[in-house]
């Protein structure tokens, strides 16, 4: 399952999706918006995406993971639009026969998304706003 | 030939456009298009970090030749979040 959504991400939905009788582990990751960034208090974040290409890249990442770690099923869902502090921007769930591959695959998935998926976030704080890029803290 | 260009994030704000269609000479390369966009949009010429480009949703290099109907996107640095 690879999708860009506008509404709240449902962890239960993606966990259920990756269920598989051969899975000994389902590993999940949730990216959540933080309040503090560079000592500024974030009011909210605006996420933007090139949705068709982002989904394409998520699928490619899913295929990379299946090749490297024998993953059974993969779900990656990224939310766009305005998010308040504490809301989930990205959800990943991966089922694998054993847990070692699950943890590794999950880390790889989020690292890769941040490398190649055309998704951007703008931080808005009191008195300013800024599109974040990967090289900044 | 006609191509479509999409802008996102900071570039969408800077150019005040999300999508345009323009006519370019047959045989143009991506670099030719970029030069033209820099002349037409100050926001692109003055963008302070590097911009990546895609053609039909694949990352592309400047020397690639464009075709009729291609969809090009200007991709500002993607959000890496904090360092790992």
PDB file of N, CA, C and O in Angstrom, chain A residues 6-51:
ATOM      1  N   UNK A   6      -4.836  13.042   2.733  1.00  0.00           N
ATOM      2  CA  UNK A   6      -5.032  14.356   3.331  1.00  0.00           C
ATOM      3  C   UNK A   6      -5.559  14.241   4.757  1.00  0.00           C
ATOM      4  O   UNK A   6      -5.490  15.181   5.531  1.00  0.00           O
ATOM      5  N   UNK A   7      -6.092  13.060   5.097  1.00  0.00           N
ATOM      6  CA  UNK A   7      -6.683  12.935   6.426  1.00  0.00           C
ATOM      7  C   UNK A   7      -5.733  12.191   7.353  1.00  0.00           C
ATOM      8  O   UNK A   7      -4.676  11.711   6.949  1.00  0.00           O
ATOM      9  N   UNK A   8      -6.129  12.085   8.609  1.00  0.00           N
ATOM     10  CA  UNK A   8      -5.324  11.427   9.638  1.00  0.00           C
ATOM     11  C   UNK A   8      -4.912  10.017   9.219  1.00  0.00           C
ATOM     12  O   UNK A   8      -5.721   9.258   8.695  1.00  0.00           O
ATOM     13  N   UNK A   9      -3.661   9.678   9.497  1.00  0.00           N
ATOM     14  CA  UNK A   9      -3.157   8.350   9.138  1.00  0.00           C
ATOM     15  C   UNK A   9      -3.628   7.337  10.164  1.00  0.00           C
ATOM     16  O   UNK A   9      -3.558   7.559  11.366  1.00  0.00           O
ATOM     17  N   UNK A  10      -4.106   6.217   9.688  1.00  0.00           N
ATOM     18  CA  UNK A  10      -4.663   5.191  10.541  1.00  0.00           C
ATOM     19  C   UNK A  10      -3.668   4.041  10.692  1.00  0.00           C
ATOM     20  O   UNK A  10      -3.506   3.219   9.783  1.00  0.00           O
ATOM     21  N   UNK A  11      -3.013   3.991  11.858  1.00  0.00           N
ATOM     22  CA  UNK A  11      -1.999   2.950  12.066  1.00  0.00           C
ATOM     23  C   UNK A  11      -2.624   1.556  12.018  1.00  0.00           C
ATOM     24  O   UNK A  11      -2.051   0.622  11.454  1.00  0.00           O
ATOM     25  N   UNK A  12      -3.804   1.435  12.580  1.00  0.00           N
ATOM     26  CA  UNK A  12      -4.473   0.124  12.561  1.00  0.00           C
ATOM     27  C   UNK A  12      -4.699  -0.376  11.140  1.00  0.00           C
ATOM     28  O   UNK A  12      -4.550  -1.571  10.861  1.00  0.00           O
ATOM     29  N   UNK A  13      -5.057   0.544  10.272  1.00  0.00           N
ATOM     30  CA  UNK A  13      -5.334   0.155   8.889  1.00  0.00           C
ATOM     31  C   UNK A  13      -4.073  -0.411   8.227  1.00  0.00           C
ATOM     32  O   UNK A  13      -4.118  -1.437   7.549  1.00  0.00           O
ATOM     33  N   UNK A  14      -2.936   0.264   8.441  1.00  0.00           N
ATOM     34  CA  UNK A  14      -1.740  -0.213   7.752  1.00  0.00           C
ATOM     35  C   UNK A  14      -1.182  -1.481   8.390  1.00  0.00           C
ATOM     36  O   UNK A  14      -0.646  -2.348   7.690  1.00  0.00           O
ATOM     37  N   UNK A  15      -1.344  -1.610   9.689  1.00  0.00           N
ATOM     38  CA  UNK A  15      -0.912  -2.847  10.355  1.00  0.00           C
ATOM     39  C   UNK A  15      -1.739  -4.030   9.842  1.00  0.00           C
ATOM     40  O   UNK A  15      -1.215  -5.101   9.524  1.00  0.00           O
ATOM     41  N   UNK A  16      -3.029  -3.791   9.728  1.00  0.00           N
ATOM     42  CA  UNK A  16      -3.913  -4.853   9.231  1.00  0.00           C
ATOM     43  C   UNK A  16      -3.543  -5.228   7.799  1.00  0.00           C
ATOM     44  O   UNK A  16      -3.537  -6.400   7.421  1.00  0.00           O
ATOM     45  N   UNK A  17      -3.237  -4.203   7.004  1.00  0.00           N
ATOM     46  CA  UNK A  17      -2.921  -4.426   5.588  1.00  0.00           C
ATOM     47  C   UNK A  17      -1.721  -5.346   5.415  1.00  0.00           C
ATOM     48  O   UNK A  17      -1.696  -6.183   4.515  1.00  0.00           O
ATOM     49  N   UNK A  18      -0.692  -5.165   6.257  1.00  0.00           N
ATOM     50  CA  UNK A  18       0.542  -5.943   6.033  1.00  0.00           C
ATOM     51  C   UNK A  18       0.500  -7.313   6.695  1.00  0.00           C
ATOM     52  O   UNK A  18       1.453  -8.090   6.594  1.00  0.00           O
ATOM     53  N   UNK A  19      -0.585  -7.621   7.374  1.00  0.00           N
ATOM     54  CA  UNK A  19      -0.700  -8.937   8.017  1.00  0.00           C
ATOM     55  C   UNK A  19      -0.479 -10.063   7.021  1.00  0.00           C
ATOM     56  O   UNK A  19      -0.896  -9.980   5.870  1.00  0.00           O
ATOM     57  N   UNK A  20       0.198 -11.103   7.473  1.00  0.00           N
ATOM     58  CA  UNK A  20       0.519 -12.218   6.577  1.00  0.00           C
ATOM     59  C   UNK A  20       0.798 -13.447   7.432  1.00  0.00           C
ATOM     60  O   UNK A  20       1.464 -13.348   8.455  1.00  0.00           O
ATOM     61  N   UNK A  21       0.279 -14.617   7.014  1.00  0.00           N
ATOM     62  CA  UNK A  21       0.492 -15.815   7.839  1.00  0.00           C
ATOM     63  C   UNK A  21       1.961 -16.189   8.022  1.00  0.00           C
ATOM     64  O   UNK A  21       2.315 -16.870   8.988  1.00  0.00           O
ATOM     65  N   UNK A  22       2.833 -15.723   7.112  1.00  0.00           N
ATOM     66  CA  UNK A  22       4.256 -16.043   7.277  1.00  0.00           C
ATOM     67  C   UNK A  22       5.010 -15.012   8.104  1.00  0.00           C
ATOM     68  O   UNK A  22       6.218 -15.147   8.314  1.00  0.00           O
ATOM     69  N   UNK A  23       4.309 -13.983   8.573  1.00  0.00           N
ATOM     70  CA  UNK A  23       4.993 -12.919   9.305  1.00  0.00           C
ATOM     71  C   UNK A  23       5.177 -13.282  10.767  1.00  0.00           C
ATOM     72  O   UNK A  23       4.219 -13.641  11.445  1.00  0.00           O
ATOM     73  N   UNK A  24       6.418 -13.148  11.229  1.00  0.00           N
ATOM     74  CA  UNK A  24       6.690 -13.298  12.649  1.00  0.00           C
ATOM     75  C   UNK A  24       6.759 -11.932  13.298  1.00  0.00           C
ATOM     76  O   UNK A  24       6.727 -11.793  14.519  1.00  0.00           O
ATOM     77  N   UNK A  25       6.849 -10.906  12.453  1.00  0.00           N
ATOM     78  CA  UNK A  25       6.957  -9.542  12.982  1.00  0.00           C
ATOM     79  C   UNK A  25       6.282  -8.554  12.058  1.00  0.00           C
ATOM     80  O   UNK A  25       6.330  -8.685  10.833  1.00  0.00           O
ATOM     81  N   UNK A  26       5.626  -7.569  12.676  1.00  0.00           N
ATOM     82  CA  UNK A  26       5.184  -6.386  11.930  1.00  0.00           C
ATOM     83  C   UNK A  26       5.877  -5.210  12.609  1.00  0.00           C
ATOM     84  O   UNK A  26       5.675  -4.963  13.796  1.00  0.00           O
ATOM     85  N   UNK A  27       6.712  -4.517  11.862  1.00  0.00           N
ATOM     86  CA  UNK A  27       7.451  -3.390  12.422  1.00  0.00           C
ATOM     87  C   UNK A  27       6.839  -2.115  11.870  1.00  0.00           C
ATOM     88  O   UNK A  27       6.534  -2.030  10.681  1.00  0.00           O
ATOM     89  N   UNK A  28       6.645  -1.134  12.748  1.00  0.00           N
ATOM     90  CA  UNK A  28       6.013   0.108  12.291  1.00  0.00           C
ATOM     91  C   UNK A  28       6.856   1.319  12.660  1.00  0.00           C
ATOM     92  O   UNK A  28       7.659   1.283  13.598  1.00  0.00           O
ATOM     93  N   UNK A  29       6.661   2.410  11.909  1.00  0.00           N
ATOM     94  CA  UNK A  29       7.291   3.686  12.202  1.00  0.00           C
ATOM     95  C   UNK A  29       6.254   4.773  11.968  1.00  0.00           C
ATOM     96  O   UNK A  29       5.535   4.765  10.967  1.00  0.00           O
ATOM     97  N   UNK A  30       6.195   5.725  12.898  1.00  0.00           N
ATOM     98  CA  UNK A  30       5.357   6.901  12.687  1.00  0.00           C
ATOM     99  C   UNK A  30       6.235   8.141  12.785  1.00  0.00           C
ATOM    100  O   UNK A  30       6.954   8.318  13.767  1.00  0.00           O
ATOM    101  N   UNK A  31       6.182   9.011  11.765  1.00  0.00           N
ATOM    102  CA  UNK A  31       6.871  10.298  11.837  1.00  0.00           C
ATOM    103  C   UNK A  31       5.866  11.291  12.411  1.00  0.00           C
ATOM    104  O   UNK A  31       4.731  11.367  11.947  1.00  0.00           O
ATOM    105  N   UNK A  32       6.302  12.037  13.432  1.00  0.00           N
ATOM    106  CA  UNK A  32       5.369  12.898  14.151  1.00  0.00           C
ATOM    107  C   UNK A  32       5.915  14.319  14.168  1.00  0.00           C
ATOM    108  O   UNK A  32       7.128  14.510  14.240  1.00  0.00           O
ATOM    109  N   UNK A  33       5.052  15.317  14.122  1.00  0.00           N
ATOM    110  CA  UNK A  33       5.544  16.698  14.092  1.00  0.00           C
ATOM    111  C   UNK A  33       5.920  17.166  15.496  1.00  0.00           C
ATOM    112  O   UNK A  33       5.141  17.020  16.438  1.00  0.00           O
ATOM    113  N   UNK A  34       7.112  17.738  15.598  1.00  0.00           N
ATOM    114  CA  UNK A  34       7.632  18.173  16.896  1.00  0.00           C
ATOM    115  C   UNK A  34       7.340  19.645  17.123  1.00  0.00           C
ATOM    116  O   UNK A  34       7.248  20.425  16.169  1.00  0.00           O
ATOM    117  N   UNK A  35       7.327  20.035  18.388  1.00  0.00           N
ATOM    118  CA  UNK A  35       7.034  21.428  18.704  1.00  0.00           C
ATOM    119  C   UNK A  35       8.264  22.308  18.556  1.00  0.00           C
ATOM    120  O   UNK A  35       8.177  23.461  18.169  1.00  0.00           O
ATOM    121  N   UNK A  36       9.434  21.770  18.912  1.00  0.00           N
ATOM    122  CA  UNK A  36      10.628  22.608  18.930  1.00  0.00           C
ATOM    123  C   UNK A  36      11.512  22.306  17.736  1.00  0.00           C
ATOM    124  O   UNK A  36      11.812  21.162  17.449  1.00  0.00           O
ATOM    125  N   UNK A  37      11.948  23.371  17.068  1.00  0.00           N
ATOM    126  CA  UNK A  37      12.903  23.193  15.995  1.00  0.00           C
ATOM    127  C   UNK A  37      13.829  24.394  16.008  1.00  0.00           C
ATOM    128  O   UNK A  37      13.362  25.525  15.931  1.00  0.00           O
ATOM    129  N   UNK A  38      15.117  24.168  16.135  1.00  0.00           N
ATOM    130  CA  UNK A  38      16.065  25.287  16.197  1.00  0.00           C
ATOM    131  C   UNK A  38      15.664  26.286  17.273  1.00  0.00           C
ATOM    132  O   UNK A  38      15.728  27.486  17.047  1.00  0.00           O
ATOM    133  N   UNK A  39      15.211  25.824  18.407  1.00  0.00           N
ATOM    134  CA  UNK A  39      14.773  26.723  19.498  1.00  0.00           C
ATOM    135  C   UNK A  39      13.590  27.613  19.140  1.00  0.00           C
ATOM    136  O   UNK A  39      13.368  28.619  19.780  1.00  0.00           O
ATOM    137  N   UNK A  40      12.854  27.252  18.100  1.00  0.00           N
ATOM    138  CA  UNK A  40      11.643  28.007  17.781  1.00  0.00           C
ATOM    139  C   UNK A  40      10.447  27.130  18.111  1.00  0.00           C
ATOM    140  O   UNK A  40      10.490  25.925  17.913  1.00  0.00           O
ATOM    141  N   UNK A  41       9.372  27.774  18.567  1.00  0.00           N
ATOM    142  CA  UNK A  41       8.180  26.986  18.873  1.00  0.00           C
ATOM    143  C   UNK A  41       7.315  26.898  17.623  1.00  0.00           C
ATOM    144  O   UNK A  41       6.790  27.910  17.150  1.00  0.00           O
ATOM    145  N   UNK A  42       7.193  25.686  17.098  1.00  0.00           N
ATOM    146  CA  UNK A  42       6.448  25.488  15.856  1.00  0.00           C
ATOM    147  C   UNK A  42       4.943  25.578  16.115  1.00  0.00           C
ATOM    148  O   UNK A  42       4.423  24.954  17.030  1.00  0.00           O
ATOM    149  N   UNK A  43       4.268  26.370  15.296  1.00  0.00           N
ATOM    150  CA  UNK A  43       2.806  26.473  15.423  1.00  0.00           C
ATOM    151  C   UNK A  43       2.115  25.355  14.641  1.00  0.00           C
ATOM    152  O   UNK A  43       1.184  24.724  15.121  1.00  0.00           O
ATOM    153  N   UNK A  44       2.575  25.137  13.424  1.00  0.00           N
ATOM    154  CA  UNK A  44       2.061  24.030  12.605  1.00  0.00           C
ATOM    155  C   UNK A  44       3.023  23.792  11.456  1.00  0.00           C
ATOM    156  O   UNK A  44       3.949  24.568  11.239  1.00  0.00           O
ATOM    157  N   UNK A  45       2.782  22.711  10.722  1.00  0.00           N
ATOM    158  CA  UNK A  45       3.579  22.417   9.521  1.00  0.00           C
ATOM    159  C   UNK A  45       2.667  22.267   8.321  1.00  0.00           C
ATOM    160  O   UNK A  45       1.569  21.743   8.438  1.00  0.00           O
ATOM    161  N   UNK A  46       3.125  22.727   7.185  1.00  0.00           N
ATOM    162  CA  UNK A  46       2.403  22.503   5.929  1.00  0.00           C
ATOM    163  C   UNK A  46       3.231  21.534   5.101  1.00  0.00           C
ATOM    164  O   UNK A  46       4.398  21.807   4.816  1.00  0.00           O
ATOM    165  N   UNK A  47       2.620  20.411   4.759  1.00  0.00           N
ATOM    166  CA  UNK A  47       3.301  19.437   3.912  1.00  0.00           C
ATOM    167  C   UNK A  47       2.789  19.551   2.484  1.00  0.00           C
ATOM    168  O   UNK A  47       1.590  19.670   2.242  1.00  0.00           O
ATOM    169  N   UNK A  48       3.726  19.500   1.523  1.00  0.00           N
ATOM    170  CA  UNK A  48       3.372  19.536   0.105  1.00  0.00           C
ATOM    171  C   UNK A  48       3.998  18.313  -0.545  1.00  0.00           C
ATOM    172  O   UNK A  48       5.004  17.785  -0.049  1.00  0.00           O
ATOM    173  N   UNK A  49       3.414  17.840  -1.619  1.00  0.00           N
ATOM    174  CA  UNK A  49       3.983  16.687  -2.322  1.00  0.00           C
ATOM    175  C   UNK A  49       3.657  16.753  -3.801  1.00  0.00           C
ATOM    176  O   UNK A  49       2.705  17.424  -4.207  1.00  0.00           O
ATOM    177  N   UNK A  50       4.463  16.066  -4.582  1.00  0.00           N
ATOM    178  CA  UNK A  50       4.183  15.803  -6.005  1.00  0.00           C
ATOM    179  C   UNK A  50       3.606  14.390  -5.935  1.00  0.00           C
ATOM    180  O   UNK A  50       4.353  13.401  -6.021  1.00  0.00           O
ATOM    181  N   UNK A  51       2.309  14.275  -5.777  1.00  0.00           N
ATOM    182  CA  UNK A  51       1.746  12.993  -5.329  1.00  0.00           C
ATOM    183  C   UNK A  51       2.031  11.807  -6.237  1.00  0.00           C
ATOM    184  O   UNK A  51       2.420  10.736  -5.762  1.00  0.00           O
TER     185      UNK A  51
END
